[in-house]
Short mmCIF file of C-alpha atoms in Angstrom, two decimals:
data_model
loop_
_atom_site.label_atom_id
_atom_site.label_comp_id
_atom_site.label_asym_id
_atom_site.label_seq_id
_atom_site.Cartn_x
_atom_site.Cartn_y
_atom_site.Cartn_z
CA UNK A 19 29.06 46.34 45.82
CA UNK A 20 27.24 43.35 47.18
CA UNK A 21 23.93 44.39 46.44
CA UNK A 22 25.11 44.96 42.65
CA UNK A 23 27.06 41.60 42.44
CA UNK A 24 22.99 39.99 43.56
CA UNK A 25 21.45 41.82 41.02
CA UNK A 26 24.10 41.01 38.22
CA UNK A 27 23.49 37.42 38.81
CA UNK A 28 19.53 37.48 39.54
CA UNK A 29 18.90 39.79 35.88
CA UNK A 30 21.52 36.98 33.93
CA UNK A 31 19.24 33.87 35.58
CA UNK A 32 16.10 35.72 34.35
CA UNK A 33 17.22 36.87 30.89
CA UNK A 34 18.30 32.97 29.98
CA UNK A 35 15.60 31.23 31.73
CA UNK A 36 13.02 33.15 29.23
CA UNK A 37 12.14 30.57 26.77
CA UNK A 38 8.62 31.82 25.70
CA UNK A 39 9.56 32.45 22.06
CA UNK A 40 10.68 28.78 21.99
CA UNK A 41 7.62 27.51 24.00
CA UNK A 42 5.15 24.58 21.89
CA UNK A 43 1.74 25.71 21.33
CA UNK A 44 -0.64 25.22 24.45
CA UNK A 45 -1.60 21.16 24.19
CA UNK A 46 2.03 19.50 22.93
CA UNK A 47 3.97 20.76 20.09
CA UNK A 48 3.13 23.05 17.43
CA UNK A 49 0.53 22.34 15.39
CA UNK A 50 1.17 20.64 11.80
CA UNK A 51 0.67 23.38 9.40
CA UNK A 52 -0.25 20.81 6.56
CA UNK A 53 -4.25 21.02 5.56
CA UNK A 54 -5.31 17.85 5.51
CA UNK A 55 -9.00 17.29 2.97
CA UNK A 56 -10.96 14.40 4.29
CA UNK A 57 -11.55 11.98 1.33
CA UNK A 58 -14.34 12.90 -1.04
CA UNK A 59 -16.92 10.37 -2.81
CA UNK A 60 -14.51 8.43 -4.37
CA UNK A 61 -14.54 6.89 -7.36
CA UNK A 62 -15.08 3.18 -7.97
CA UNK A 63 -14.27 1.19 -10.38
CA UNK A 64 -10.51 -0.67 -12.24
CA UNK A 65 -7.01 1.28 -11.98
CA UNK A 66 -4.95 -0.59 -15.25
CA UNK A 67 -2.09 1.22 -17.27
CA UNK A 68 -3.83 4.04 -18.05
CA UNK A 69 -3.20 4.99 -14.34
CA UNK A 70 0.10 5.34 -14.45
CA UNK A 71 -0.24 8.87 -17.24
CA UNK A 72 -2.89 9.38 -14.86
CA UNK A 73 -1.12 9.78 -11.52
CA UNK A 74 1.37 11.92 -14.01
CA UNK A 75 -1.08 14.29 -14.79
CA UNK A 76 -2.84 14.82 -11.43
CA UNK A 77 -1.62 18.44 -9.89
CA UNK A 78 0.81 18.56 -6.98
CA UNK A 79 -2.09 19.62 -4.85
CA UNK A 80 -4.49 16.71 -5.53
CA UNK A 81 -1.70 14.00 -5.05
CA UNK A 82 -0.90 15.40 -1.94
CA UNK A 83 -4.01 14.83 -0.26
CA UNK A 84 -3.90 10.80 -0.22
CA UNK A 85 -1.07 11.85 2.30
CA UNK A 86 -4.05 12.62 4.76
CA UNK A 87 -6.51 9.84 4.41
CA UNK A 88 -5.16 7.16 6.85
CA UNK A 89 -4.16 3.95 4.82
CA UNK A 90 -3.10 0.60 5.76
CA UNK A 91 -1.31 -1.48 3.58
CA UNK A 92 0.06 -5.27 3.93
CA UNK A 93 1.82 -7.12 1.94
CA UNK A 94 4.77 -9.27 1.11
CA UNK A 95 7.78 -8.85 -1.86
CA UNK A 96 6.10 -7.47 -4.59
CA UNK A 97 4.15 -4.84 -2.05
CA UNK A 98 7.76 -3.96 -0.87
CA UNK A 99 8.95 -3.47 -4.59
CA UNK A 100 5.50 -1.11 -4.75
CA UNK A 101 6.29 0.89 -1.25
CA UNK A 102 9.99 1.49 -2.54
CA UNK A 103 8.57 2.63 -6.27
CA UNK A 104 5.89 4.81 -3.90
CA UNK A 105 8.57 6.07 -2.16
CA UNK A 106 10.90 7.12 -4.92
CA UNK A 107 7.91 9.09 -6.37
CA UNK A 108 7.87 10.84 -2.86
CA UNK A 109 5.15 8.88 -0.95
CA UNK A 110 6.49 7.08 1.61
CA UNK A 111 4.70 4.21 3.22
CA UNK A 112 5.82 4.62 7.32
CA UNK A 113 5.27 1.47 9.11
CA UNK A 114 2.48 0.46 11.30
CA UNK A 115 1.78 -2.48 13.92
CA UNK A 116 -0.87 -3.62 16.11
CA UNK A 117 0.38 -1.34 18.87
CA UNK A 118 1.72 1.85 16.79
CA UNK A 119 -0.67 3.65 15.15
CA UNK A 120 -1.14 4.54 11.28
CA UNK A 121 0.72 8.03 11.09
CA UNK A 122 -2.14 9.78 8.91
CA UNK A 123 -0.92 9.14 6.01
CA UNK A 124 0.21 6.19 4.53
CA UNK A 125 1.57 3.25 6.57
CA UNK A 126 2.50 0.01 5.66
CA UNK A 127 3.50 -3.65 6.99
CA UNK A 128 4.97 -7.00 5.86
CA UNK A 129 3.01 -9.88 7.28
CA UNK A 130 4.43 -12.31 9.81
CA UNK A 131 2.24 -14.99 8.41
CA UNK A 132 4.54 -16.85 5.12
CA UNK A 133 3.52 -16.89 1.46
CA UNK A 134 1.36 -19.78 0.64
CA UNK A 135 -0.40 -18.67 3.98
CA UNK A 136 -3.32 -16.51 2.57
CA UNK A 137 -5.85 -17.34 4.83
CA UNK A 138 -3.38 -16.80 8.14
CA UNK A 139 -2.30 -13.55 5.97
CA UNK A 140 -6.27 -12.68 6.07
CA UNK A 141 -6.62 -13.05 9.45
CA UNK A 142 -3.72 -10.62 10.21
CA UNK A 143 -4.31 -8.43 8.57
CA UNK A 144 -8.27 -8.54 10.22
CA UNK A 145 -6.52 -7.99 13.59
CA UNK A 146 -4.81 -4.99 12.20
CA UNK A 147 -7.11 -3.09 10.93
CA UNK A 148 -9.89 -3.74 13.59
CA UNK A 149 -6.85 -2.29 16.10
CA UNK A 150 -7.12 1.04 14.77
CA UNK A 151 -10.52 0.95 13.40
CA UNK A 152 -11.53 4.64 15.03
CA UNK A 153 -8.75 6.40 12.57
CA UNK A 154 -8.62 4.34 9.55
CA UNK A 155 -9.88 5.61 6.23
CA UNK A 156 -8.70 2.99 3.58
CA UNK A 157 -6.89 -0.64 3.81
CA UNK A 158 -5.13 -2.11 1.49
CA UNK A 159 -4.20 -6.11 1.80
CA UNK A 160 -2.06 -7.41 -1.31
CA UNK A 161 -2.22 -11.52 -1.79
CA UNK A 162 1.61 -12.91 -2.89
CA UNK A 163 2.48 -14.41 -5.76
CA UNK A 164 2.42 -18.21 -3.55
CA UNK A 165 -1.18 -17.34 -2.20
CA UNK A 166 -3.40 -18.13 -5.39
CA UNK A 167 -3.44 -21.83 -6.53
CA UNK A 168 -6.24 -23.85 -8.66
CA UNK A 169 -7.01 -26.31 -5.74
CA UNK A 170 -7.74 -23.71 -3.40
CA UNK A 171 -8.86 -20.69 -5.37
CA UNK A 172 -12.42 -20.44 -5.08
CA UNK A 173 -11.68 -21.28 -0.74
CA UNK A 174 -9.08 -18.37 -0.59
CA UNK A 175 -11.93 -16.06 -2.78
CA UNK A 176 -14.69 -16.59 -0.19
CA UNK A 177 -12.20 -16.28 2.97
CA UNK A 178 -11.55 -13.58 1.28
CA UNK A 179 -15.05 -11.77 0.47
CA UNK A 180 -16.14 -12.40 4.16
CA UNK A 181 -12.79 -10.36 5.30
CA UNK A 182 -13.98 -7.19 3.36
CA UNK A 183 -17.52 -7.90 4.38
CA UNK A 184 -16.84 -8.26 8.00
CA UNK A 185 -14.75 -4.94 8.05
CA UNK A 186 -17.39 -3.05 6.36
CA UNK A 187 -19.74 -4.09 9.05
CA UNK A 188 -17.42 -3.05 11.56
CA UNK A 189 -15.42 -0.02 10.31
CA UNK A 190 -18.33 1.78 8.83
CA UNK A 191 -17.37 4.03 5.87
CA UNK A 192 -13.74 1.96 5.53
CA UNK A 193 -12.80 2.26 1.93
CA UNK A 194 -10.82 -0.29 0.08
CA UNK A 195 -8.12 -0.64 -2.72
CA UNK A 196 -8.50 -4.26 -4.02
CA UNK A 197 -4.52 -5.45 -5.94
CA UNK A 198 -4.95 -8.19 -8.40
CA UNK A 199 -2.63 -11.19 -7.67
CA UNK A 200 1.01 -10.50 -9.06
CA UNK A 201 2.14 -12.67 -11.92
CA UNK A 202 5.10 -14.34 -11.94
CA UNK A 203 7.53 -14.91 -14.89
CA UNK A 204 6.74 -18.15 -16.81
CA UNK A 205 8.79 -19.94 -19.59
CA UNK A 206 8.19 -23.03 -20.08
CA UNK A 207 4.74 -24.20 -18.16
CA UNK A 208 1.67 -21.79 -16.65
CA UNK A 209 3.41 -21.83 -12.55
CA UNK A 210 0.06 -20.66 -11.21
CA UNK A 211 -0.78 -17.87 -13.31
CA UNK A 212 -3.88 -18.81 -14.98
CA UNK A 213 -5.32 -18.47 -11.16
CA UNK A 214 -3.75 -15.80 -10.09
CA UNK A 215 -5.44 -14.49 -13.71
CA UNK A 216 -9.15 -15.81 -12.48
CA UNK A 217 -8.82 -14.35 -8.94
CA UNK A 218 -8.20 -11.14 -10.98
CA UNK A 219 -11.36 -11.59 -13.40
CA UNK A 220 -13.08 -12.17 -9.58
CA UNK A 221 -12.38 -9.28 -7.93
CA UNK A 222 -12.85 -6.75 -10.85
CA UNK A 223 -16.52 -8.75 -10.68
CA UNK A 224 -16.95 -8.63 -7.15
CA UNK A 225 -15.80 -5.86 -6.12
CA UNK A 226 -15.31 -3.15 -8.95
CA UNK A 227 -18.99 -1.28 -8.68
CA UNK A 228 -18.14 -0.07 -5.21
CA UNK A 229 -14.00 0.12 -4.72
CA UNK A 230 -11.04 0.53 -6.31
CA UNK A 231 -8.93 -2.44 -8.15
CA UNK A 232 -5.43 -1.84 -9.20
CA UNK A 233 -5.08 -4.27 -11.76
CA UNK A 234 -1.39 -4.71 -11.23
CA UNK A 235 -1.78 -8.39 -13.31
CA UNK A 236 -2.60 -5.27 -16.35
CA UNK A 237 0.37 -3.18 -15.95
CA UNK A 238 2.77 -6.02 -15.62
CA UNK A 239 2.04 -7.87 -18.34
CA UNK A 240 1.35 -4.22 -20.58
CA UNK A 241 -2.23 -5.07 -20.64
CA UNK A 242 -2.06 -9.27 -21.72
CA UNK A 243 0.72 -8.62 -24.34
CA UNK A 244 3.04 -10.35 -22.13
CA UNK A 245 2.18 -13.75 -22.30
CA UNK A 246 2.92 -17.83 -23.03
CA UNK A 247 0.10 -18.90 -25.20
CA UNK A 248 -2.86 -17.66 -23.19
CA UNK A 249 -1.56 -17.14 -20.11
CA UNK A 250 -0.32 -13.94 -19.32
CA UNK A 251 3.07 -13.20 -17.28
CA UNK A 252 5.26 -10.36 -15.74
CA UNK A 253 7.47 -8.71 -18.75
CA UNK A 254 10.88 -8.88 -19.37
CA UNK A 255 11.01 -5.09 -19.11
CA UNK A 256 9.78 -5.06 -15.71
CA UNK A 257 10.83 -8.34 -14.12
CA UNK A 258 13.67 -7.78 -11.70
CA UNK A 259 17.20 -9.38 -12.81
CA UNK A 260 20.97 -8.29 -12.95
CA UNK A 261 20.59 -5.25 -15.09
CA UNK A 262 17.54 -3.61 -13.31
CA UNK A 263 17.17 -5.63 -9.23
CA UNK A 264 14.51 -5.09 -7.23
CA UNK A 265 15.51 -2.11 -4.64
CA UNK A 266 14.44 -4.74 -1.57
CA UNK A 267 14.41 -8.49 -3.28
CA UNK A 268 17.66 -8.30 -5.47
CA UNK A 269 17.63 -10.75 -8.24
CA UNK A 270 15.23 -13.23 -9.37
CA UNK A 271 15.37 -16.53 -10.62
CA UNK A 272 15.30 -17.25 -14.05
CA UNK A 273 11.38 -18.22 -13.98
CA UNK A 274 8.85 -18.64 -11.18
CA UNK A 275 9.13 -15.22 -9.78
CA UNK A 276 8.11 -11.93 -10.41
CA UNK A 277 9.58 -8.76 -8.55
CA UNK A 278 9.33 -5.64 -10.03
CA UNK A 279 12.87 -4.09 -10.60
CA UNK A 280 13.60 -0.74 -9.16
CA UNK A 281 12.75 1.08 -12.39
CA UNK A 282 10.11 -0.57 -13.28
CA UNK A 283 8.55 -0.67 -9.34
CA UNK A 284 8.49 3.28 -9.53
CA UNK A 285 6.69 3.31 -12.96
CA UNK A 286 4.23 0.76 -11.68
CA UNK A 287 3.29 2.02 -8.47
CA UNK A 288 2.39 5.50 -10.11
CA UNK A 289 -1.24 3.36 -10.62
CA UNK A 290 -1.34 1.96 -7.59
CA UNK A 291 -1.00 5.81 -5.88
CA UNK A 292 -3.72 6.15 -8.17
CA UNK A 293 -6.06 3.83 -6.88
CA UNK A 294 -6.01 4.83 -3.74
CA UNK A 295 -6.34 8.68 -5.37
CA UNK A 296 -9.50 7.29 -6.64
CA UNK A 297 -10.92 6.32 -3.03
CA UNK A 298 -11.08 9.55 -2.27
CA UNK A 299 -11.25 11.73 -4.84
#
């Protein structure tokens, strides 16, 4: 009777210590089943409105892939309305640091460095990418709406110039999504936008024969028809106020900003998925 009471208890140890169906593939756990296509050629060149039917039309399969290429993007309130408007179109933007990697996919970051502080917001964002310069495929920085002003425009352009050109040297093959500076809404006197307008004009120059430009200053302001006299500004339709708030920034003032509402932020950022599409297409 012993010798059977042993064996009871030695075959019910055995039979729940057998875990091998359960067991992670050999190396960690199982393996992501997801087929991830390394970017292609790309394609160059300006992302406007047109984009946004674009993005629309693009199969489930080719959207999908940008989920692979390893992205960084930084930012500050208007990038946020764009990750949330990303987001609700099912492409989230996970965060990223110096010290935690990019997850593969997309990642994204708000910089510690204040609006009005584009050249701090440069450097950053340099220190960033150059941390995880062995995995990342694309980077995305996005000047805010306080960055661009007449007296220091042409400064802030060649800061910024020497940025991209120093990260090409040293992240061969990085690829880059270029945002035009956000507009804000203007009633009664230009607040900045007529720079923010000619940093635009710059990069699409600069930059446009060998990476991508969203022109978000396009889609905002439904391609210039938004505008006091001629300078253009955010529209109405997409500005973010009482009716429509931002998902992240709530309500605006009545003039001198320009967040996108939560409507209008997932209508917009279908271009800006888009451009990075176009990267890597």
């Amino acid at each position: 009777m012993k010798k059977l009471f042993i064996f009871l208890i030695i075959s019910t140890i055995m039979g729940c210590s057998d875990s091998s169906k359960d067991a992670p593939a050999p190396g960690g756990d199982d393996p992501d089943p997801t087929t991830v296509t390394p970017p292609g050629k790309g394609a160059p060149g300006v992302v406007g409105t047109a984009g946004i039917k674009a993005w629309d039309d693009l199969p489930t399969s080719e959207k999908d892939k940008i989920k692979g290429w390893n992205t960084i993007f930084m930012h500050q309130s208007v990038g946020t309305d764009l990750e949330d408007g990303a987001a609700a179109n099912g492409f989230r933007f996970e965060y990223f640091d110096m010290n935690e990697k990019p997850d593969g996919g997309l990642s994204g970051n708000v910089f510690s460095a204040s609006n009005g502080m584009p050249i701090e917001k440069m450097e950053e964002f340099k220190r960033n990418a150059l941390a995880h310069k062995g995995i990342l495929k694309i980077a995305i920085f996005k000047f805010g709406y306080a960055d661009i002003r007449e007296e220091d425009r042409e400064a802030v352009q060649v800061a910024y110039k020497q940025m991209i050109d120093d990260l090409r040297a040293q992240i061969p093959g990085l690829r880059f999504v270029h945002i035009t500076p956000p507009l804000v809404y203007i009633a009664t006197r230009d607040e900045g936008n007529e720079a923010k307008m000619k940093t635009g004009q710059w990069m699409k120059s600069t930059f446009a024969e060998k990476d991508v430009i969203f022109d978000l200053q396009t889609v905002e302001s439904n391609d210039g028809a938004c505008k006091l006299g001629n300078v253009w500004r955010i529209c109405d339709e997409y500005r973010s106020t009482a009716s429509c708030p931002s998902k992240s920034q709530g309500v605006d003032a009545p003039e001198g900003q320009g967040h996108l509402c939560e409507a209008a932020a997932a209508k917009i950022s279908k271009a800006f998925l888009m451009s990075i599409y176009n990267t890597g297409k």
